[in-house]
PDB file of C-alpha atoms in Angstrom:
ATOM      1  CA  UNK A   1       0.000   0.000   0.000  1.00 72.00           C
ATOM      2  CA  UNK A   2       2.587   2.568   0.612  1.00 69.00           C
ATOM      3  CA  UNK A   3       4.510   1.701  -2.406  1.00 66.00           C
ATOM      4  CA  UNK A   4       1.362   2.300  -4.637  1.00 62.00           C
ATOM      5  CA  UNK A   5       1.172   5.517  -2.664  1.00 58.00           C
ATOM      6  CA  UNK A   6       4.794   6.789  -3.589  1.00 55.00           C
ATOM      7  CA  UNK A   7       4.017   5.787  -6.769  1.00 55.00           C
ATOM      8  CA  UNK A   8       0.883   7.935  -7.354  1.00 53.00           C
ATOM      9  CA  UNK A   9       2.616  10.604  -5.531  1.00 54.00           C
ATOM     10  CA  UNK A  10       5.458  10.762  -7.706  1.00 52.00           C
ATOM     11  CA  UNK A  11       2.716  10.366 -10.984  1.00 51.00           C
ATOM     12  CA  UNK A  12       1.004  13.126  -9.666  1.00 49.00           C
ATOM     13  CA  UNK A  13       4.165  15.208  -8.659  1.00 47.00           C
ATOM     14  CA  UNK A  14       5.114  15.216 -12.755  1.00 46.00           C
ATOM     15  CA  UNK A  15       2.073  16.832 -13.500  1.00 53.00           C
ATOM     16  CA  UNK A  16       2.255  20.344 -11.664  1.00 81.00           C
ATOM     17  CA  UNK A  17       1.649  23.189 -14.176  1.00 88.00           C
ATOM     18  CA  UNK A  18       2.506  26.754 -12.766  1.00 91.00           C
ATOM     19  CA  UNK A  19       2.266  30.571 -14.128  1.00 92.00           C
ATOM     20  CA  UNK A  20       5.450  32.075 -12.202  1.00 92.00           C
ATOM     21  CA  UNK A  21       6.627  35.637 -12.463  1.00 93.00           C
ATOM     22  CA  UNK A  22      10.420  35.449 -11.399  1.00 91.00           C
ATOM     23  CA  UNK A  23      12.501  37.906  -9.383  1.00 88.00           C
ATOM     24  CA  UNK A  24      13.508  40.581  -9.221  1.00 88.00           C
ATOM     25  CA  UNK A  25      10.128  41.404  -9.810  1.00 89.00           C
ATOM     26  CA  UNK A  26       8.663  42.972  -6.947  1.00 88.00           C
ATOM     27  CA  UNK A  27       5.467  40.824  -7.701  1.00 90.00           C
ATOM     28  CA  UNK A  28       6.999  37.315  -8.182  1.00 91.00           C
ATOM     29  CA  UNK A  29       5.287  34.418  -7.289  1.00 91.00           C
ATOM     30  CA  UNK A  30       2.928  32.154  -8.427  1.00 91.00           C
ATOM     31  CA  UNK A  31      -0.907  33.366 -10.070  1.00 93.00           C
ATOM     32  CA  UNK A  32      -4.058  31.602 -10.205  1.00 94.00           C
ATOM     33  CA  UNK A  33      -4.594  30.658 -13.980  1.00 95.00           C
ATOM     34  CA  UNK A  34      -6.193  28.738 -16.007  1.00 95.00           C
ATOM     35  CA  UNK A  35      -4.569  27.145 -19.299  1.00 96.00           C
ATOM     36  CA  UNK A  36      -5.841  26.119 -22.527  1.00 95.00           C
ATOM     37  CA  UNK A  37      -5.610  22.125 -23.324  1.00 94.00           C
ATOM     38  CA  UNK A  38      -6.107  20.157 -26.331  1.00 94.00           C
ATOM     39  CA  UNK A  39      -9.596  18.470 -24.426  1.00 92.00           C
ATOM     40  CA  UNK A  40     -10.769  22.284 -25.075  1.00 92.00           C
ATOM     41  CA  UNK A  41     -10.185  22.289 -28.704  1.00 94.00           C
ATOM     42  CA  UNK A  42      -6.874  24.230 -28.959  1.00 96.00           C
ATOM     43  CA  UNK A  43      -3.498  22.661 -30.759  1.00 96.00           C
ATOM     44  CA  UNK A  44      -1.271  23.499 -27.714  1.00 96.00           C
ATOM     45  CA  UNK A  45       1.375  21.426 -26.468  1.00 92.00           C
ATOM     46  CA  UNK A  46       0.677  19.418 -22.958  1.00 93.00           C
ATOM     47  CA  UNK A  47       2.007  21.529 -20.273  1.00 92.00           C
ATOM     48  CA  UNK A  48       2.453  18.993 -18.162  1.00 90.00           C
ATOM     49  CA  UNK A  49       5.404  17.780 -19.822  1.00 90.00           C
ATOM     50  CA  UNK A  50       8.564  19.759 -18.897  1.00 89.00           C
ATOM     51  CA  UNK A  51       9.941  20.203 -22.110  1.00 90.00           C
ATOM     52  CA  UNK A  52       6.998  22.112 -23.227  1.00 93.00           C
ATOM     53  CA  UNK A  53       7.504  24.918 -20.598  1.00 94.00           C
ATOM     54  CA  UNK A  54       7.849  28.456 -21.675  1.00 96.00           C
ATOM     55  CA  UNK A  55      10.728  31.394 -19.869  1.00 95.00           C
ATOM     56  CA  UNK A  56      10.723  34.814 -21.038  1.00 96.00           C
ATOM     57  CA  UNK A  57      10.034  38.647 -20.882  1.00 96.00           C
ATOM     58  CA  UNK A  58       6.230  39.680 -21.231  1.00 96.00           C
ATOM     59  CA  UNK A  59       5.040  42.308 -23.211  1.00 95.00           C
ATOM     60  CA  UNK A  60       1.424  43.850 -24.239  1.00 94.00           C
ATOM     61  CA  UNK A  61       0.481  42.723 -27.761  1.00 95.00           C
ATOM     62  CA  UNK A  62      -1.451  45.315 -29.467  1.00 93.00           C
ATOM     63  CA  UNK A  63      -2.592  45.814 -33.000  1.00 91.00           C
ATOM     64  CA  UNK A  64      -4.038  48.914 -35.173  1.00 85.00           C
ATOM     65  CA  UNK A  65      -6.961  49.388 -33.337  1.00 86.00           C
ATOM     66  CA  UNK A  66      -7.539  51.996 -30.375  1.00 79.00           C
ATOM     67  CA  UNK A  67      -8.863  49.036 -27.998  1.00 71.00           C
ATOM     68  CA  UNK A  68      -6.524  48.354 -25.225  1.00 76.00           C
ATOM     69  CA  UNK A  69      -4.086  45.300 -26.062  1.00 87.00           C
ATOM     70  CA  UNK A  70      -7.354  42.765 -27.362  1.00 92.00           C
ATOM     71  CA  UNK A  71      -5.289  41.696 -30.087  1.00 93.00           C
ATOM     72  CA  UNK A  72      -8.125  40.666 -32.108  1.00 94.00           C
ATOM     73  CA  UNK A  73      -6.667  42.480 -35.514  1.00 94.00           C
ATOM     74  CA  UNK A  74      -3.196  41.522 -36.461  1.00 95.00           C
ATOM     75  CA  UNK A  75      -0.305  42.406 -33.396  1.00 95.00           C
ATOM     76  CA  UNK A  76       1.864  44.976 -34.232  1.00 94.00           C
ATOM     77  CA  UNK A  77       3.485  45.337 -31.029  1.00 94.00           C
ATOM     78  CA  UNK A  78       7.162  44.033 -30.798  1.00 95.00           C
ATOM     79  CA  UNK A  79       5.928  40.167 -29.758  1.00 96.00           C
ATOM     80  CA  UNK A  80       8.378  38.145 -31.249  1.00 97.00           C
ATOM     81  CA  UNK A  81      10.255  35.947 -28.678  1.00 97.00           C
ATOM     82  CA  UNK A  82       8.264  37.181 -25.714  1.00 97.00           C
ATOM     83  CA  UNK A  83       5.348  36.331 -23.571  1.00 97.00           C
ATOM     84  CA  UNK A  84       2.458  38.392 -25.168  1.00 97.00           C
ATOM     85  CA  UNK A  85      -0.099  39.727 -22.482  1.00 96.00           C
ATOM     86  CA  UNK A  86      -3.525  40.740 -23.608  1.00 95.00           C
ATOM     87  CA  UNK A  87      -6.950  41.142 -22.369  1.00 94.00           C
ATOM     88  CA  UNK A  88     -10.122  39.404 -22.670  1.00 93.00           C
ATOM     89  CA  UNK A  89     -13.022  40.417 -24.591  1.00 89.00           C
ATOM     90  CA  UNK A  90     -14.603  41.477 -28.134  1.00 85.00           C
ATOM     91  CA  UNK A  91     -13.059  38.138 -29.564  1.00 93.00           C
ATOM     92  CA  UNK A  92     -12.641  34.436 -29.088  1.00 95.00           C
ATOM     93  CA  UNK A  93      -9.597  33.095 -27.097  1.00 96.00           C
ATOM     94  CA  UNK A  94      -8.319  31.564 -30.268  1.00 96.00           C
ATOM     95  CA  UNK A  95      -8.265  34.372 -32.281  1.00 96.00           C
ATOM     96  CA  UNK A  96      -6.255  36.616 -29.625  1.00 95.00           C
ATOM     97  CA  UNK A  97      -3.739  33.680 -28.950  1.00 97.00           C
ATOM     98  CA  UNK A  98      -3.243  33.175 -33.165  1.00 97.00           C
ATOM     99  CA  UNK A  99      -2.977  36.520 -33.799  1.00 96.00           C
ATOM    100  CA  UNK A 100      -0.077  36.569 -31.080  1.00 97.00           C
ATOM    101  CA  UNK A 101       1.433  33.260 -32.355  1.00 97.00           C
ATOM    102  CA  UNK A 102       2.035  34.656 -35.627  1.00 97.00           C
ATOM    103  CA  UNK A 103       4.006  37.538 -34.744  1.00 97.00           C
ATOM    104  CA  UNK A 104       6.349  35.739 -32.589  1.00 97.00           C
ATOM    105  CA  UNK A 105       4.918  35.037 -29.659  1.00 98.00           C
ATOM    106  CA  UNK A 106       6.486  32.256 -27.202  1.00 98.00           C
ATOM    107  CA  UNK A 107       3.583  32.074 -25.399  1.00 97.00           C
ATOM    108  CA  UNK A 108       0.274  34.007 -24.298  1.00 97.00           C
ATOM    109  CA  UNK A 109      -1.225  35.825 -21.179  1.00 97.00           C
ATOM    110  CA  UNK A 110      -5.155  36.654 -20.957  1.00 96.00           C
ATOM    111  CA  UNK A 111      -6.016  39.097 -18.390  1.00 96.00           C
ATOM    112  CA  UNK A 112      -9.571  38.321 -17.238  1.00 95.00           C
ATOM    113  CA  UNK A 113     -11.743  42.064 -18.049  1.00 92.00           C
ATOM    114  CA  UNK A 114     -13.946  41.030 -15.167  1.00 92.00           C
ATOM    115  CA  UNK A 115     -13.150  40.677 -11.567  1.00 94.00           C
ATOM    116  CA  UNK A 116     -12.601  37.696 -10.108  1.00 90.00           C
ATOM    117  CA  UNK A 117     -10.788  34.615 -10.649  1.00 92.00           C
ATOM    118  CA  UNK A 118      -9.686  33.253 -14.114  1.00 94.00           C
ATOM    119  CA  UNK A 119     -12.275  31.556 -16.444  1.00 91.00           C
ATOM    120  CA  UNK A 120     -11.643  28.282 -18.731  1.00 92.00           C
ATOM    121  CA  UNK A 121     -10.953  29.175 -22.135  1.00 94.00           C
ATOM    122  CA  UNK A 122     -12.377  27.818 -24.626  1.00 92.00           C
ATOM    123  CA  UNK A 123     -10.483  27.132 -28.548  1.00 95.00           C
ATOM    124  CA  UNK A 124     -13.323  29.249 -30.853  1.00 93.00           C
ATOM    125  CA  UNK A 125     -12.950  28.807 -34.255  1.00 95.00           C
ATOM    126  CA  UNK A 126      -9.035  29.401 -34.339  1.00 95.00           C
ATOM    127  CA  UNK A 127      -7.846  27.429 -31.316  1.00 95.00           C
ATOM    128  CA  UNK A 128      -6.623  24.631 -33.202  1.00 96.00           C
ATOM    129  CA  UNK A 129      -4.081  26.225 -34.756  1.00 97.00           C
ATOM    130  CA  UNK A 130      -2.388  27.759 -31.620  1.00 97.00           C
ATOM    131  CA  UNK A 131       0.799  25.612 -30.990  1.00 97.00           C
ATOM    132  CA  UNK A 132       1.622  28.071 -27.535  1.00 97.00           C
ATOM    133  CA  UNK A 133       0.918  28.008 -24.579  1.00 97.00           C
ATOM    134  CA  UNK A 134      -2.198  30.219 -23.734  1.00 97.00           C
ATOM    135  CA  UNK A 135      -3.385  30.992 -20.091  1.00 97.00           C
ATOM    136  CA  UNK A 136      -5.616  33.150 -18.189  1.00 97.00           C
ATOM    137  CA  UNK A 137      -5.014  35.311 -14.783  1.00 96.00           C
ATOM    138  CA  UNK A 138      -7.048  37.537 -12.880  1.00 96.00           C
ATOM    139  CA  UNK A 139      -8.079  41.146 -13.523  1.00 95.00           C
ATOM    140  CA  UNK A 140      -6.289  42.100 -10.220  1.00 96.00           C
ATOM    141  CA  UNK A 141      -3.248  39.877 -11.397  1.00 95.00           C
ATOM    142  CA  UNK A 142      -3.123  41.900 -14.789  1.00 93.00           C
ATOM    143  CA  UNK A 143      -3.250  45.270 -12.344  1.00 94.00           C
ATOM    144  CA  UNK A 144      -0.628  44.616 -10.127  1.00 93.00           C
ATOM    145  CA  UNK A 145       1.741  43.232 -13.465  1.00 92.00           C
ATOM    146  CA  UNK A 146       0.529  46.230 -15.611  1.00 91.00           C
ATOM    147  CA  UNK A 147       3.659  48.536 -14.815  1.00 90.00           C
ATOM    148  CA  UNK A 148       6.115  45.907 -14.788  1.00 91.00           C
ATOM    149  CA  UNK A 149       4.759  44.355 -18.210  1.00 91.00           C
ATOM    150  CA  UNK A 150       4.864  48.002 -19.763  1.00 89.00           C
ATOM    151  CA  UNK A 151       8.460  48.342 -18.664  1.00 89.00           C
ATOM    152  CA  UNK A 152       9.279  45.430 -19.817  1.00 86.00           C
ATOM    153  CA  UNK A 153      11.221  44.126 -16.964  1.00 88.00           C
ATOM    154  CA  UNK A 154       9.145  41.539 -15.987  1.00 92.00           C
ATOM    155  CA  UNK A 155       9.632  37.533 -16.818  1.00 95.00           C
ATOM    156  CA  UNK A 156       7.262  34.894 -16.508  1.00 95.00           C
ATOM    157  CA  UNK A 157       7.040  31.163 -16.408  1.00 95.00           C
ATOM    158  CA  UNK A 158       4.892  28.893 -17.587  1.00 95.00           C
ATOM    159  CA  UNK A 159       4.884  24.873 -17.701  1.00 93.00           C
ATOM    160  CA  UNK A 160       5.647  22.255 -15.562  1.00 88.00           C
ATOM    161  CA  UNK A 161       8.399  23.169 -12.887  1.00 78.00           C
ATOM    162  CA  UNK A 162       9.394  19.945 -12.499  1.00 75.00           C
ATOM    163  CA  UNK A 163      13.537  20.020 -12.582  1.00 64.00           C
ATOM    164  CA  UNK A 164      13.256  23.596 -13.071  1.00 59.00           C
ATOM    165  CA  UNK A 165      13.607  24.731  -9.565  1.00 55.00           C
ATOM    166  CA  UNK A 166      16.040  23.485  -7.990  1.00 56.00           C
ATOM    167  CA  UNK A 167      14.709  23.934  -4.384  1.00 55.00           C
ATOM    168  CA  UNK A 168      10.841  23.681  -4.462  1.00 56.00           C
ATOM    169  CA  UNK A 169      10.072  24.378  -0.472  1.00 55.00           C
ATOM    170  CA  UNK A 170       8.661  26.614   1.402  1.00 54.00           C
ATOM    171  CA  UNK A 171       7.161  27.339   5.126  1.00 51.00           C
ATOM    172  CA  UNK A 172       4.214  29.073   3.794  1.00 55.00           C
ATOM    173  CA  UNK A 173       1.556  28.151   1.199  1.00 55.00           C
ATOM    174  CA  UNK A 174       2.191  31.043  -0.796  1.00 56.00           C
ATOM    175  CA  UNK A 175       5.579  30.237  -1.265  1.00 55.00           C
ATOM    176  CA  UNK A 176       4.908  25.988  -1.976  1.00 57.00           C
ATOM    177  CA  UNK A 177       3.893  25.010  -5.631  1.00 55.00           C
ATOM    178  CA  UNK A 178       1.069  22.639  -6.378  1.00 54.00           C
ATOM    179  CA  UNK A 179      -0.750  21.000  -8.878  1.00 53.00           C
ATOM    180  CA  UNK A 180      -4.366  22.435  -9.438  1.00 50.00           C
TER     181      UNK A 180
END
């Protein structure tokens, strides 16, 4: 019994999917997300597979319209290589998160335009062809970010952490990672 135990603990251990923002940020630590998955209809790799994990700087994606960063028209905001951030509404999901992908995009942030805690995303019409990762925080998460993510100073995480971080403890459970 306590071999089958370790066993399903270890199973279980592999599958931890996190949305970090690292230090120095003033704000780093973990978020409350959601992600998209290929059960939802999107194309995305599984994040619960280390190698599929994402690292790098974020940065608004915006395109030619005077909405705030909804990226439902093309992006023409410097993308490439970085974590786009953008907010929810006027469009599907899949739309936003393609329009990122194809200028350059690593990887894509939704910030929730409604308080309270992040929604499951569904793929739309275009989901399929997303190949990123694509998750949703907070509106309060997107607030306290917003500076940071305009400055562009600010680094995220996304994936699987497993072998990532070297020293996963932590006294508090604000500072311990764990699967959803």
């Amino acid at each position: 019994l306590l071999s089958v135990a370790v066993m399903v603990m270890a199973l279980a251990g592999t599958a931890q999917v996190i949305c970090y923002v690292e230090p120095p940020s003033t704000n780093s630590g973990i978020y409350d997300f959601t992600y998209a998955t290929v059960a939802n209809g999107w194309g995305v790799n599984d994040l619960t597979i280390p190698a599929n994990s994402v690292n790098g700087f974020m940065a608004f994606a915006t395109d030619a319209t005077a909405a705030d960063s909804l990226a439902c028209n093309a992006v023409t905001s410097d993308v490439n290589g970085k974590i786009a951030v953008l907010y929810r509404g006027s469009c599907e999901f899949g739309l936003k998160a393609l329009n990122a992908q194809t200028a350059g995009a690593i990887a894509v942030i939704i910030i929730n335009n409604v308080p309270g805690a992040p929604q499951g995303m569904l793929a739309g019409a275009s989901g399929a062809s997303v190949t990123i990762p694509v998750v949703m925080v907070s509106d309060a998460t997107g607030a306290l970010l917003k500076a940071e993510i305009e400055a562009g100073t600010s680094t995220a995480f996304i994936g699987s952490k497993t072998g990532n971080y070297p020293y996963d403890l932590g006294f508090y459970n604000k500072h311990v990672l764990r699967a959803e």
